[in-house]
Tab-separated table of N, CA and C in Angstrom:
chain	number	residue	atom	x	y	z
A	392	UNK	N	0.838	-1.195	0.000
A	392	UNK	CA	0.000	0.000	0.000
A	392	UNK	C	0.881	1.257	0.000
A	393	UNK	N	1.983	1.243	0.785
A	393	UNK	CA	2.868	2.405	0.842
A	393	UNK	C	3.528	2.632	-0.506
A	394	UNK	N	3.897	1.598	-1.186
A	394	UNK	CA	4.547	1.731	-2.493
A	394	UNK	C	3.599	2.418	-3.468
A	395	UNK	N	2.327	2.125	-3.387
A	395	UNK	CA	1.327	2.771	-4.254
A	395	UNK	C	1.247	4.268	-3.961
A	396	UNK	N	1.287	4.613	-2.674
A	396	UNK	CA	1.250	6.042	-2.309
A	396	UNK	C	2.540	6.750	-2.744
A	397	UNK	N	3.663	6.041	-2.639
A	397	UNK	CA	4.945	6.632	-3.064
A	397	UNK	C	4.930	6.904	-4.567
A	398	UNK	N	4.278	5.991	-5.316
A	398	UNK	CA	4.187	6.187	-6.767
A	398	UNK	C	3.307	7.387	-7.103
A	399	UNK	N	2.290	7.659	-6.280
A	399	UNK	CA	1.455	8.859	-6.481
A	399	UNK	C	2.288	10.123	-6.230
A	400	UNK	N	3.160	10.046	-5.243
A	400	UNK	CA	4.054	11.180	-4.975
A	400	UNK	C	4.954	11.399	-6.184
A	401	UNK	N	5.423	10.311	-6.787
A	401	UNK	CA	6.266	10.421	-7.974
A	401	UNK	C	5.506	11.072	-9.120
A	402	UNK	N	4.222	10.751	-9.273
A	402	UNK	CA	3.441	11.364	-10.354
A	402	UNK	C	3.298	12.870	-10.129
A	403	UNK	N	3.194	13.300	-8.870
A	403	UNK	CA	3.134	14.742	-8.560
A	403	UNK	C	4.476	15.386	-8.920
A	404	UNK	N	5.561	14.700	-8.614
A	404	UNK	CA	6.886	15.241	-8.930
A	404	UNK	C	7.056	15.388	-10.445
A	405	UNK	N	6.583	14.394	-11.220
A	405	UNK	CA	6.730	14.450	-12.676
A	405	UNK	C	5.981	15.645	-13.250
A	406	UNK	N	4.808	15.940	-12.703
A	406	UNK	CA	4.027	17.082	-13.203
A	406	UNK	C	4.607	18.422	-12.742
A	407	UNK	N	4.960	18.543	-11.489
A	407	UNK	CA	5.364	19.831	-10.907
A	407	UNK	C	6.878	20.066	-10.951
A	408	UNK	N	7.671	19.045	-11.075
A	408	UNK	CA	9.126	19.101	-10.982
A	408	UNK	C	9.555	19.751	-9.663
A	409	UNK	N	8.781	19.462	-8.643
A	409	UNK	CA	9.076	19.955	-7.302
A	409	UNK	C	8.590	18.929	-6.296
A	410	UNK	N	9.353	18.763	-5.249
A	410	UNK	CA	8.950	17.880	-4.163
A	410	UNK	C	9.612	18.377	-2.889
A	411	UNK	N	8.965	18.156	-1.789
A	411	UNK	CA	9.533	18.568	-0.505
A	411	UNK	C	10.706	17.660	-0.134
A	412	UNK	N	11.756	18.200	0.478
A	412	UNK	CA	12.932	17.389	0.829
A	412	UNK	C	12.600	16.200	1.725
A	413	UNK	N	11.549	16.305	2.512
A	413	UNK	CA	11.194	15.209	3.408
A	413	UNK	C	10.764	13.965	2.637
A	414	UNK	N	10.327	14.135	1.377
A	414	UNK	CA	9.831	13.010	0.583
A	414	UNK	C	10.931	12.362	-0.244
A	415	UNK	N	12.136	12.819	-0.127
A	415	UNK	CA	13.279	12.250	-0.862
A	415	UNK	C	13.465	10.776	-0.485
A	416	UNK	N	13.220	10.471	0.763
A	416	UNK	CA	13.378	9.084	1.243
A	416	UNK	C	12.438	8.140	0.493
A	417	UNK	N	11.281	8.645	-0.003
A	417	UNK	CA	10.339	7.806	-0.761
A	417	UNK	C	11.034	7.181	-1.965
A	418	UNK	N	11.871	7.968	-2.648
A	418	UNK	CA	12.530	7.469	-3.852
A	418	UNK	C	13.559	6.397	-3.525
A	419	UNK	N	14.189	6.489	-2.408
A	419	UNK	CA	15.119	5.437	-1.997
A	419	UNK	C	14.352	4.135	-1.765
A	420	UNK	N	13.198	4.239	-1.114
A	420	UNK	CA	12.375	3.038	-0.866
A	420	UNK	C	11.820	2.455	-2.172
A	421	UNK	N	11.381	3.363	-3.093
A	421	UNK	CA	10.878	2.896	-4.392
A	421	UNK	C	11.995	2.193	-5.181
A	422	UNK	N	13.215	2.710	-5.123
A	422	UNK	CA	14.356	2.118	-5.819
A	422	UNK	C	14.625	0.703	-5.280
A	423	UNK	N	14.634	0.553	-3.951
A	423	UNK	CA	14.871	-0.774	-3.362
A	423	UNK	C	13.759	-1.762	-3.740
A	424	UNK	N	12.514	-1.243	-3.776
A	424	UNK	CA	11.395	-2.108	-4.144
A	424	UNK	C	11.537	-2.559	-5.604
A	425	UNK	N	11.924	-1.633	-6.497
A	425	UNK	CA	12.073	-1.976	-7.921
A	425	UNK	C	13.221	-2.968	-8.104
A	426	UNK	N	14.294	-2.849	-7.371
A	426	UNK	CA	15.415	-3.782	-7.453
A	426	UNK	C	14.972	-5.173	-6.966
A	427	UNK	N	14.198	-5.183	-5.881
A	427	UNK	CA	13.715	-6.438	-5.322
A	427	UNK	C	12.816	-7.160	-6.324
A	428	UNK	N	12.050	-6.427	-7.117
A	428	UNK	CA	11.136	-7.002	-8.104
A	428	UNK	C	11.828	-7.199	-9.463
A	429	UNK	N	13.075	-6.864	-9.552
A	429	UNK	CA	13.853	-6.974	-10.790
A	429	UNK	C	13.325	-6.067	-11.901
A	430	UNK	N	12.822	-4.900	-11.545
A	430	UNK	CA	12.421	-3.881	-12.518
A	430	UNK	C	13.554	-2.852	-12.570
A	431	UNK	N	14.606	-3.195	-13.328
A	431	UNK	CA	15.820	-2.383	-13.328
A	431	UNK	C	15.612	-1.011	-13.953
A	432	UNK	N	14.758	-0.894	-14.956
A	432	UNK	CA	14.497	0.428	-15.540
A	432	UNK	C	13.857	1.354	-14.506
A	433	UNK	N	12.889	0.846	-13.773
A	433	UNK	CA	12.263	1.651	-12.709
A	433	UNK	C	13.279	1.974	-11.618
A	434	UNK	N	14.117	1.035	-11.252
A	434	UNK	CA	15.129	1.256	-10.208
A	434	UNK	C	16.095	2.351	-10.635
A	435	UNK	N	16.499	2.321	-11.946
A	435	UNK	CA	17.389	3.377	-12.448
A	435	UNK	C	16.704	4.743	-12.419
A	436	UNK	N	15.425	4.772	-12.814
A	436	UNK	CA	14.677	6.042	-12.798
A	436	UNK	C	14.605	6.587	-11.369
A	437	UNK	N	14.204	5.754	-10.408
A	437	UNK	CA	14.079	6.210	-9.017
A	437	UNK	C	15.435	6.638	-8.445
A	438	UNK	N	16.468	5.907	-8.836
A	438	UNK	CA	17.814	6.262	-8.385
A	438	UNK	C	18.223	7.625	-8.944
A	439	UNK	N	17.903	7.876	-10.193
A	439	UNK	CA	18.236	9.156	-10.825
A	439	UNK	C	17.481	10.310	-10.163
A	440	UNK	N	16.197	10.114	-9.930
A	440	UNK	CA	15.397	11.154	-9.259
A	440	UNK	C	15.927	11.394	-7.836
A	441	UNK	N	16.259	10.323	-7.125
A	441	UNK	CA	16.786	10.443	-5.764
A	441	UNK	C	18.083	11.251	-5.765
A	442	UNK	N	18.972	10.968	-6.726
A	442	UNK	CA	20.236	11.698	-6.821
A	442	UNK	C	19.989	13.175	-7.123
A	443	UNK	N	19.078	13.485	-8.066
A	443	UNK	CA	18.759	14.882	-8.401
A	443	UNK	C	18.229	15.628	-7.167
A	444	UNK	N	17.374	14.946	-6.429
A	444	UNK	CA	16.782	15.588	-5.245
A	444	UNK	C	17.850	15.857	-4.188
A	445	UNK	N	18.753	14.892	-3.979
A	445	UNK	CA	19.806	15.110	-2.994
A	445	UNK	C	20.736	16.248	-3.416
A	446	UNK	N	21.019	16.337	-4.735
A	446	UNK	CA	21.838	17.445	-5.230
A	446	UNK	C	21.136	18.782	-5.007
A	447	UNK	N	19.830	18.799	-5.271
A	447	UNK	CA	19.067	20.033	-5.077
A	447	UNK	C	19.018	20.412	-3.599
A	448	UNK	N	18.854	19.429	-2.735
A	448	UNK	CA	18.829	19.694	-1.287
A	448	UNK	C	20.182	20.235	-0.842
A	449	UNK	N	21.270	19.654	-1.332
A	449	UNK	CA	22.612	20.132	-0.980
A	449	UNK	C	22.807	21.575	-1.436
A	450	UNK	N	22.368	21.864	-2.663
A	450	UNK	CA	22.489	23.235	-3.175
A	450	UNK	C	21.657	24.192	-2.326
A	451	UNK	N	20.452	23.758	-1.937
A	451	UNK	CA	19.603	24.607	-1.106
A	451	UNK	C	20.238	24.847	0.270
A	452	UNK	N	20.846	23.797	0.818
A	452	UNK	CA	21.496	23.938	2.125
A	452	UNK	C	22.643	24.949	2.040
A	453	UNK	N	23.443	24.841	0.983
A	453	UNK	CA	24.563	25.783	0.809
A	453	UNK	C	24.035	27.203	0.661
A	454	UNK	N	23.017	27.369	-0.174
A	454	UNK	CA	22.447	28.697	-0.385
A	454	UNK	C	21.865	29.260	0.917
A	455	UNK	N	21.057	28.441	1.589
A	455	UNK	CA	20.419	28.923	2.813
A	455	UNK	C	21.430	29.208	3.915
A	456	UNK	N	22.473	28.387	4.014
A	456	UNK	CA	23.469	28.657	5.053
A	456	UNK	C	24.192	29.965	4.758
A	457	UNK	N	24.471	30.259	3.466
A	457	UNK	CA	25.118	31.539	3.141
A	457	UNK	C	24.180	32.700	3.454
A	458	UNK	N	22.882	32.508	3.186
A	458	UNK	CA	21.911	33.571	3.510
A	458	UNK	C	21.860	33.786	5.020
A	459	UNK	N	21.811	32.681	5.775
A	459	UNK	CA	21.763	32.820	7.235
A	459	UNK	C	23.034	33.449	7.774
A	460	UNK	N	24.192	33.045	7.211
A	460	UNK	CA	25.455	33.645	7.652
A	460	UNK	C	25.494	35.121	7.301
A	461	UNK	N	25.017	35.472	6.099
A	461	UNK	CA	25.006	36.874	5.684
A	461	UNK	C	24.110	37.678	6.609
A	462	UNK	N	22.961	37.127	6.956
A	462	UNK	CA	22.063	37.822	7.882
A	462	UNK	C	22.715	37.978	9.245
A	463	UNK	N	23.430	36.937	9.669
A	463	UNK	CA	24.136	37.021	10.950
A	463	UNK	C	25.204	38.094	10.920
A	464	UNK	N	25.926	38.173	9.803
A	464	UNK	CA	26.953	39.207	9.675
A	464	UNK	C	26.337	40.596	9.649
A	465	UNK	N	25.205	40.737	8.949
A	465	UNK	CA	24.527	42.036	8.906
A	465	UNK	C	24.074	42.444	10.302
A	466	UNK	N	23.517	41.485	11.035
A	466	UNK	CA	23.069	41.780	12.394
A	466	UNK	C	24.254	42.192	13.266
A	467	UNK	N	25.355	41.445	13.152
A	467	UNK	CA	26.554	41.742	13.960
A	467	UNK	C	27.119	43.107	13.588
A	468	UNK	N	27.113	43.421	12.299
A	468	UNK	CA	27.612	44.725	11.853
A	468	UNK	C	26.735	45.850	12.407
A	469	UNK	N	25.427	45.679	12.350
A	469	UNK	CA	24.517	46.696	12.912
A	469	UNK	C	24.753	46.858	14.402
A	470	UNK	N	24.932	45.734	15.089
A	470	UNK	CA	25.153	45.791	16.536
A	470	UNK	C	26.463	46.507	16.857
A	471	UNK	N	27.517	46.187	16.124
A	471	UNK	CA	28.810	46.839	16.353
A	471	UNK	C	28.762	48.322	15.989
A	472	UNK	N	28.068	48.650	14.912
A	472	UNK	CA	27.936	50.053	14.511
A	472	UNK	C	27.187	50.829	15.580
A	473	UNK	N	26.124	50.248	16.084
A	473	UNK	CA	25.360	50.920	17.135
A	473	UNK	C	26.197	51.047	18.402
A	474	UNK	N	26.951	50.034	18.726
A	474	UNK	CA	27.815	50.086	19.901
A	474	UNK	C	28.874	51.173	19.736
A	475	UNK	N	29.462	51.245	18.559
A	475	UNK	CA	30.466	52.282	18.286
A	475	UNK	C	29.849	53.673	18.384
A	476	UNK	N	28.654	53.823	17.853
A	476	UNK	CA	27.958	55.110	17.908
A	476	UNK	C	27.691	55.516	19.360
A	477	UNK	N	27.265	54.559	20.178
A	477	UNK	CA	26.988	54.865	21.587
A	477	UNK	C	28.280	55.224	22.324
A	478	UNK	N	29.375	54.532	21.999
A	478	UNK	CA	30.647	54.850	22.640
A	478	UNK	C	31.112	56.247	22.239
A	479	UNK	N	30.923	56.610	20.975
A	479	UNK	CA	31.311	57.942	20.508
A	479	UNK	C	30.481	59.013	21.204
A	480	UNK	N	29.194	58.790	21.308
A	480	UNK	CA	28.323	59.750	21.991
A	480	UNK	C	28.731	59.877	23.452
A	481	UNK	N	29.011	58.752	24.090
A	481	UNK	CA	29.453	58.785	25.493
A	481	UNK	C	30.758	59.533	25.654
A	482	UNK	N	31.692	59.306	24.729
A	482	UNK	CA	32.986	60.002	24.794
A	482	UNK	C	32.802	61.509	24.618
A	483	UNK	N	31.994	61.907	23.636
A	483	UNK	CA	31.760	63.336	23.395
A	483	UNK	C	31.100	63.980	24.610
A	484	UNK	N	30.100	63.304	25.165
A	484	UNK	CA	29.418	63.862	26.337
A	484	UNK	C	30.363	63.962	27.535
A	485	UNK	N	31.219	62.969	27.708
A	485	UNK	CA	32.154	63.037	28.834
A	485	UNK	C	33.176	64.147	28.620
A	486	UNK	N	33.601	64.388	27.384
A	486	UNK	CA	34.531	65.490	27.102
A	486	UNK	C	33.864	66.834	27.361
A	487	UNK	N	32.602	66.958	26.986
A	487	UNK	CA	31.866	68.200	27.248
A	487	UNK	C	31.741	68.409	28.753
A	488	UNK	N	31.402	67.359	29.462
A	488	UNK	CA	31.274	67.456	30.912
A	488	UNK	C	32.614	67.821	31.552
A	489	UNK	N	33.684	67.215	31.089
A	489	UNK	CA	35.017	67.542	31.594
A	489	UNK	C	35.354	69.001	31.313
A	490	UNK	N	35.047	69.477	30.111
A	490	UNK	CA	35.310	70.872	29.764
A	490	UNK	C	34.525	71.821	30.669
A	491	UNK	N	33.279	71.463	30.960
A	491	UNK	CA	32.465	72.304	31.851
A	491	UNK	C	33.083	72.348	33.244
A	492	UNK	N	33.533	71.207	33.759
A	492	UNK	CA	34.161	71.184	35.082
A	492	UNK	C	35.464	71.981	35.103
A	493	UNK	N	36.267	71.849	34.056
A	493	UNK	CA	37.526	72.598	33.990
A	493	UNK	C	37.237	74.096	33.923
A	494	UNK	N	36.260	74.473	33.126
A	494	UNK	CA	35.905	75.894	33.016
A	494	UNK	C	35.383	76.414	34.354
A	495	UNK	N	34.562	75.631	35.008
A	495	UNK	CA	34.032	76.032	36.323
A	495	UNK	C	35.179	76.187	37.322
A	496	UNK	N	36.127	75.275	37.306
A	496	UNK	CA	37.291	75.352	38.188
A	496	UNK	C	38.092	76.623	37.892
A	497	UNK	N	38.271	76.904	36.592
A	497	UNK	CA	38.992	78.112	36.190
A	497	UNK	C	38.274	79.360	36.708
A	498	UNK	N	36.960	79.427	36.561
A	498	UNK	CA	36.203	80.586	37.043
A	498	UNK	C	36.333	80.744	38.556
A	499	UNK	N	36.296	79.635	39.283
A	499	UNK	CA	36.447	79.715	40.736
A	499	UNK	C	37.827	80.229	41.114
A	500	UNK	N	38.865	79.776	40.431
A	500	UNK	CA	40.219	80.245	40.718
A	500	UNK	C	40.376	81.727	40.383
A	501	UNK	N	39.788	82.158	39.291
A	501	UNK	CA	39.850	83.576	38.926
A	501	UNK	C	39.127	84.432	39.963
A	502	UNK	N	37.969	83.972	40.426
A	502	UNK	CA	37.231	84.714	41.452
A	502	UNK	C	38.044	84.768	42.742
A	503	UNK	N	38.697	83.655	43.053
A	503	UNK	CA	39.536	83.612	44.251
A	503	UNK	C	40.703	84.601	44.130
A	504	UNK	N	41.315	84.691	42.948
A	504	UNK	CA	42.408	85.647	42.733
A	504	UNK	C	41.906	87.079	42.909
A	505	UNK	N	40.767	87.369	42.293
A	505	UNK	CA	40.221	88.732	42.412
A	505	UNK	C	39.907	89.056	43.862
A	506	UNK	N	39.386	88.086	44.594
A	506	UNK	CA	39.069	88.299	45.995
A	506	UNK	C	40.343	88.571	46.794
A	507	UNK	N	41.385	87.799	46.540
A	507	UNK	CA	42.653	88.004	47.252
A	507	UNK	C	43.246	89.374	46.940
A	508	UNK	N	43.131	89.794	45.694
A	508	UNK	CA	43.639	91.122	45.325
A	508	UNK	C	42.848	92.206	46.051
A	509	UNK	N	41.540	92.018	46.164
A	509	UNK	CA	40.706	93.021	46.829
A	509	UNK	C	41.026	93.127	48.316
A	510	UNK	N	41.292	91.998	48.967
A	510	UNK	CA	41.517	92.064	50.412
A	510	UNK	C	42.988	92.236	50.761
A	511	UNK	N	43.872	92.155	49.753
A	511	UNK	CA	45.303	92.314	50.024
A	511	UNK	C	45.577	93.764	50.420
A	512	UNK	N	46.567	94.008	51.290
A	512	UNK	CA	46.901	95.381	51.655
A	512	UNK	C	47.421	96.131	50.435
A	513	UNK	N	47.276	97.438	50.463
A	513	UNK	CA	47.685	98.273	49.344
A	513	UNK	C	49.159	98.073	49.049
A	514	UNK	N	49.500	97.989	47.769
A	514	UNK	CA	50.889	97.790	47.363
A	514	UNK	C	51.723	99.026	47.643
A	515	UNK	N	51.068	100.167	47.830
A	515	UNK	CA	51.790	101.417	48.044
A	515	UNK	C	51.799	101.858	49.503
A	516	UNK	N	51.045	101.176	50.334
A	516	UNK	CA	50.914	101.653	51.713
A	516	UNK	C	52.072	101.243	52.596
A	517	UNK	N	52.748	100.175	52.278
A	517	UNK	CA	53.843	99.720	53.114
A	517	UNK	C	53.370	99.083	54.401
A	518	UNK	N	52.065	98.913	54.565
A	518	UNK	CA	51.512	98.339	55.786
A	518	UNK	C	51.525	96.834	55.695
A	519	UNK	N	51.307	96.225	56.827
A	519	UNK	CA	51.159	94.778	56.845
A	519	UNK	C	49.702	94.464	57.061
A	520	UNK	N	49.322	93.253	56.754
A	520	UNK	CA	47.919	92.862	56.936
A	520	UNK	C	47.637	92.661	58.413
A	521	UNK	N	46.372	92.463	58.733
A	521	UNK	CA	45.970	92.336	60.131
A	521	UNK	C	46.570	91.090	60.779
A	522	UNK	N	46.930	90.097	59.997
A	522	UNK	CA	47.502	88.885	60.561
A	522	UNK	C	48.995	89.046	60.814
A	523	UNK	N	49.562	90.199	60.455
A	523	UNK	CA	50.965	90.462	60.716
A	523	UNK	C	51.883	90.014	59.597
A	524	UNK	N	51.312	89.631	58.453
A	524	UNK	CA	52.167	89.227	57.330
A	524	UNK	C	52.506	90.456	56.505
A	525	UNK	N	53.647	90.433	55.864
A	525	UNK	CA	54.062	91.557	55.040
A	525	UNK	C	53.319	91.505	53.714
A	526	UNK	N	53.299	92.637	53.026
A	526	UNK	CA	52.592	92.706	51.745
A	526	UNK	C	53.268	91.786	50.744
A	527	UNK	N	52.472	91.266	49.827
A	527	UNK	CA	53.006	90.358	48.819
A	527	UNK	C	53.702	91.147	47.732
A	528	UNK	N	54.753	90.595	47.210
A	528	UNK	CA	55.449	91.245	46.104
A	528	UNK	C	54.802	90.766	44.814
A	529	UNK	N	54.742	91.664	43.832
A	529	UNK	CA	54.178	91.334	42.538
A	529	UNK	C	55.202	90.656	41.661
A	530	UNK	N	54.947	90.694	40.348
A	530	UNK	CA	55.849	90.072	39.403
A	530	UNK	C	57.139	90.874	39.275
A	531	UNK	N	57.046	92.183	39.529
A	531	UNK	CA	58.235	93.025	39.475
A	531	UNK	C	58.211	93.958	40.686
A	532	UNK	N	59.347	94.483	41.036
A	532	UNK	CA	59.474	95.334	42.221
A	532	UNK	C	59.837	96.741	41.774
A	533	UNK	N	59.157	97.732	42.387
A	533	UNK	CA	59.464	99.132	42.085
A	533	UNK	C	60.730	99.548	42.831
A	534	UNK	N	61.539	100.388	42.201
A	534	UNK	CA	62.669	100.948	42.950
A	534	UNK	C	62.145	101.756	44.124
A	535	UNK	N	62.900	101.819	45.194
A	535	UNK	CA	62.472	102.478	46.434
A	535	UNK	C	62.110	103.938	46.187
A	536	UNK	N	62.854	104.637	45.351
A	536	UNK	CA	62.608	106.062	45.084
A	536	UNK	C	61.218	106.261	44.477
A	537	UNK	N	60.888	105.455	43.494
A	537	UNK	CA	59.571	105.560	42.856
A	537	UNK	C	58.483	105.168	43.847
A	538	UNK	N	58.750	104.155	44.609
A	538	UNK	CA	57.782	103.701	45.605
A	538	UNK	C	57.495	104.838	46.605
A	539	UNK	N	58.515	105.521	47.077
A	539	UNK	CA	58.325	106.617	48.038
A	539	UNK	C	57.537	107.754	47.410
A	540	UNK	N	57.859	108.119	46.160
A	540	UNK	CA	57.126	109.206	45.491
A	540	UNK	C	55.660	108.841	45.326
A	541	UNK	N	55.404	107.588	44.922
A	541	UNK	CA	54.014	107.162	44.738
A	541	UNK	C	53.267	107.152	46.061
A	542	UNK	N	53.938	106.799	47.129
A	542	UNK	CA	53.309	106.777	48.440
A	542	UNK	C	52.933	108.195	48.860
A	543	UNK	N	53.797	109.167	48.591
A	543	UNK	CA	53.492	110.564	48.906
A	543	UNK	C	52.288	111.039	48.106
A	544	UNK	N	52.272	110.713	46.803
A	544	UNK	CA	51.166	111.137	45.945
A	544	UNK	C	49.855	110.508	46.408
A	545	UNK	N	49.902	109.233	46.772
A	545	UNK	CA	48.692	108.567	47.256
A	545	UNK	C	48.213	109.188	48.572
A	546	UNK	N	49.166	109.540	49.452
A	546	UNK	CA	48.805	110.178	50.712
A	546	UNK	C	48.135	111.515	50.434
A	547	UNK	N	48.674	112.300	49.484
A	547	UNK	CA	48.082	113.574	49.089
A	547	UNK	C	46.680	113.340	48.536
A	548	UNK	N	46.513	112.285	47.711
A	548	UNK	CA	45.214	111.939	47.128
A	548	UNK	C	44.206	111.632	48.232
A	549	UNK	N	44.618	110.840	49.224
A	549	UNK	CA	43.722	110.474	50.318
A	549	UNK	C	43.406	111.678	51.205
A	550	UNK	N	44.433	112.497	51.497
A	550	UNK	CA	44.204	113.669	52.345
A	550	UNK	C	43.244	114.645	51.682
A	551	UNK	N	43.354	114.807	50.361
A	551	UNK	CA	42.469	115.722	49.642
A	551	UNK	C	41.108	115.121	49.378
A	552	UNK	N	40.897	113.898	49.795
A	552	UNK	CA	39.626	113.176	49.622
A	552	UNK	C	39.153	113.188	48.164
A	553	UNK	N	40.130	113.064	47.253
A	553	UNK	CA	39.789	113.006	45.817
A	553	UNK	C	39.056	111.721	45.468
A	554	UNK	N	39.148	110.744	46.313
A	554	UNK	CA	38.454	109.475	46.051
A	554	UNK	C	36.946	109.617	46.150
A	555	UNK	N	36.468	110.731	46.727
A	555	UNK	CA	35.027	110.960	46.822
A	555	UNK	C	34.439	111.509	45.517
A	556	UNK	N	35.293	111.926	44.587
A	556	UNK	CA	34.849	112.461	43.300
A	556	UNK	C	34.146	111.356	42.515
A	557	UNK	N	32.862	111.562	42.223
A	557	UNK	CA	32.059	110.544	41.536
A	557	UNK	C	32.527	110.337	40.099
A	558	UNK	N	33.183	111.316	39.517
A	558	UNK	CA	33.630	111.208	38.135
A	558	UNK	C	35.083	110.741	38.043
A	559	UNK	N	35.622	110.294	39.141
A	559	UNK	CA	37.015	109.844	39.163
A	559	UNK	C	37.141	108.535	38.372
A	560	UNK	N	38.134	108.469	37.499
A	560	UNK	CA	38.411	107.254	36.728
A	560	UNK	C	39.867	106.890	36.915
A	561	UNK	N	40.184	105.725	36.469
A	561	UNK	CA	41.566	105.265	36.565
A	561	UNK	C	42.482	106.173	35.731
A	562	UNK	N	42.006	106.607	34.598
A	562	UNK	CA	42.788	107.489	33.720
A	562	UNK	C	43.023	108.835	34.393
A	563	UNK	N	41.977	109.418	34.988
A	563	UNK	CA	42.128	110.714	35.676
A	563	UNK	C	43.098	110.593	36.844
A	564	UNK	N	42.989	109.505	37.589
A	564	UNK	CA	43.881	109.297	38.724
A	564	UNK	C	45.338	109.175	38.250
A	565	UNK	N	45.543	108.456	37.170
A	565	UNK	CA	46.899	108.313	36.630
A	565	UNK	C	47.450	109.661	36.191
A	566	UNK	N	46.603	110.492	35.587
A	566	UNK	CA	47.042	111.831	35.182
A	566	UNK	C	47.394	112.680	36.398
A	567	UNK	N	46.565	112.618	37.440
A	567	UNK	CA	46.824	113.403	38.655
A	567	UNK	C	48.130	112.965	39.318
A	568	UNK	N	48.420	111.673	39.313
A	568	UNK	CA	49.622	111.164	39.958
A	568	UNK	C	50.825	111.159	39.011
A	569	UNK	N	50.584	111.573	37.782
A	569	UNK	CA	51.613	111.605	36.752
A	569	UNK	C	52.298	110.235	36.585
A	570	UNK	N	51.440	109.214	36.331
A	570	UNK	CA	51.926	107.867	36.103
A	570	UNK	C	50.989	107.166	35.119
A	571	UNK	N	51.242	105.922	34.838
A	571	UNK	CA	50.353	105.183	33.936
A	571	UNK	C	49.232	104.507	34.738
A	572	UNK	N	48.291	103.935	34.039
A	572	UNK	CA	47.134	103.321	34.725
A	572	UNK	C	47.480	102.026	35.419
A	573	UNK	N	48.617	101.466	35.129
A	573	UNK	CA	49.024	100.225	35.782
A	573	UNK	C	49.502	100.490	37.202
């Protein structure tokens, strides 16, 4: 009974020239049956069809495995590209954050310098600070003669209360003391 059904499958194959790979085993069984019955022409036909089907299955396996591998490579490439993109974004954001912190640190140091300059004793007064420390020296030192003249001029400026002049500018003060604005 099975041989009859296998022969019906063969008739479908002859018409369609297509068969599912799972039915390839039918042709092997039909070939053995034809050999057992001494129908060598039928055995050769079934053997030929079986060989063609196995070749087609092998070709399909090779093709499908290359397609699956290609899809796997595409997926891996997308994953790596996305990972690289995320790492680049993270690096850029961390550099921006670092720059903001460095800039903030710089601003704090500049404010601290300005504050120290404001509370430092006058460079021309010759006084010491309340803690008993001497005045700080700048990048360069004035000769004593110039320092004494400037101290006299500043004393005259303070005694005359010229600092109360609302229109007083650094330029006007430099002109009055006959020196530069520095």
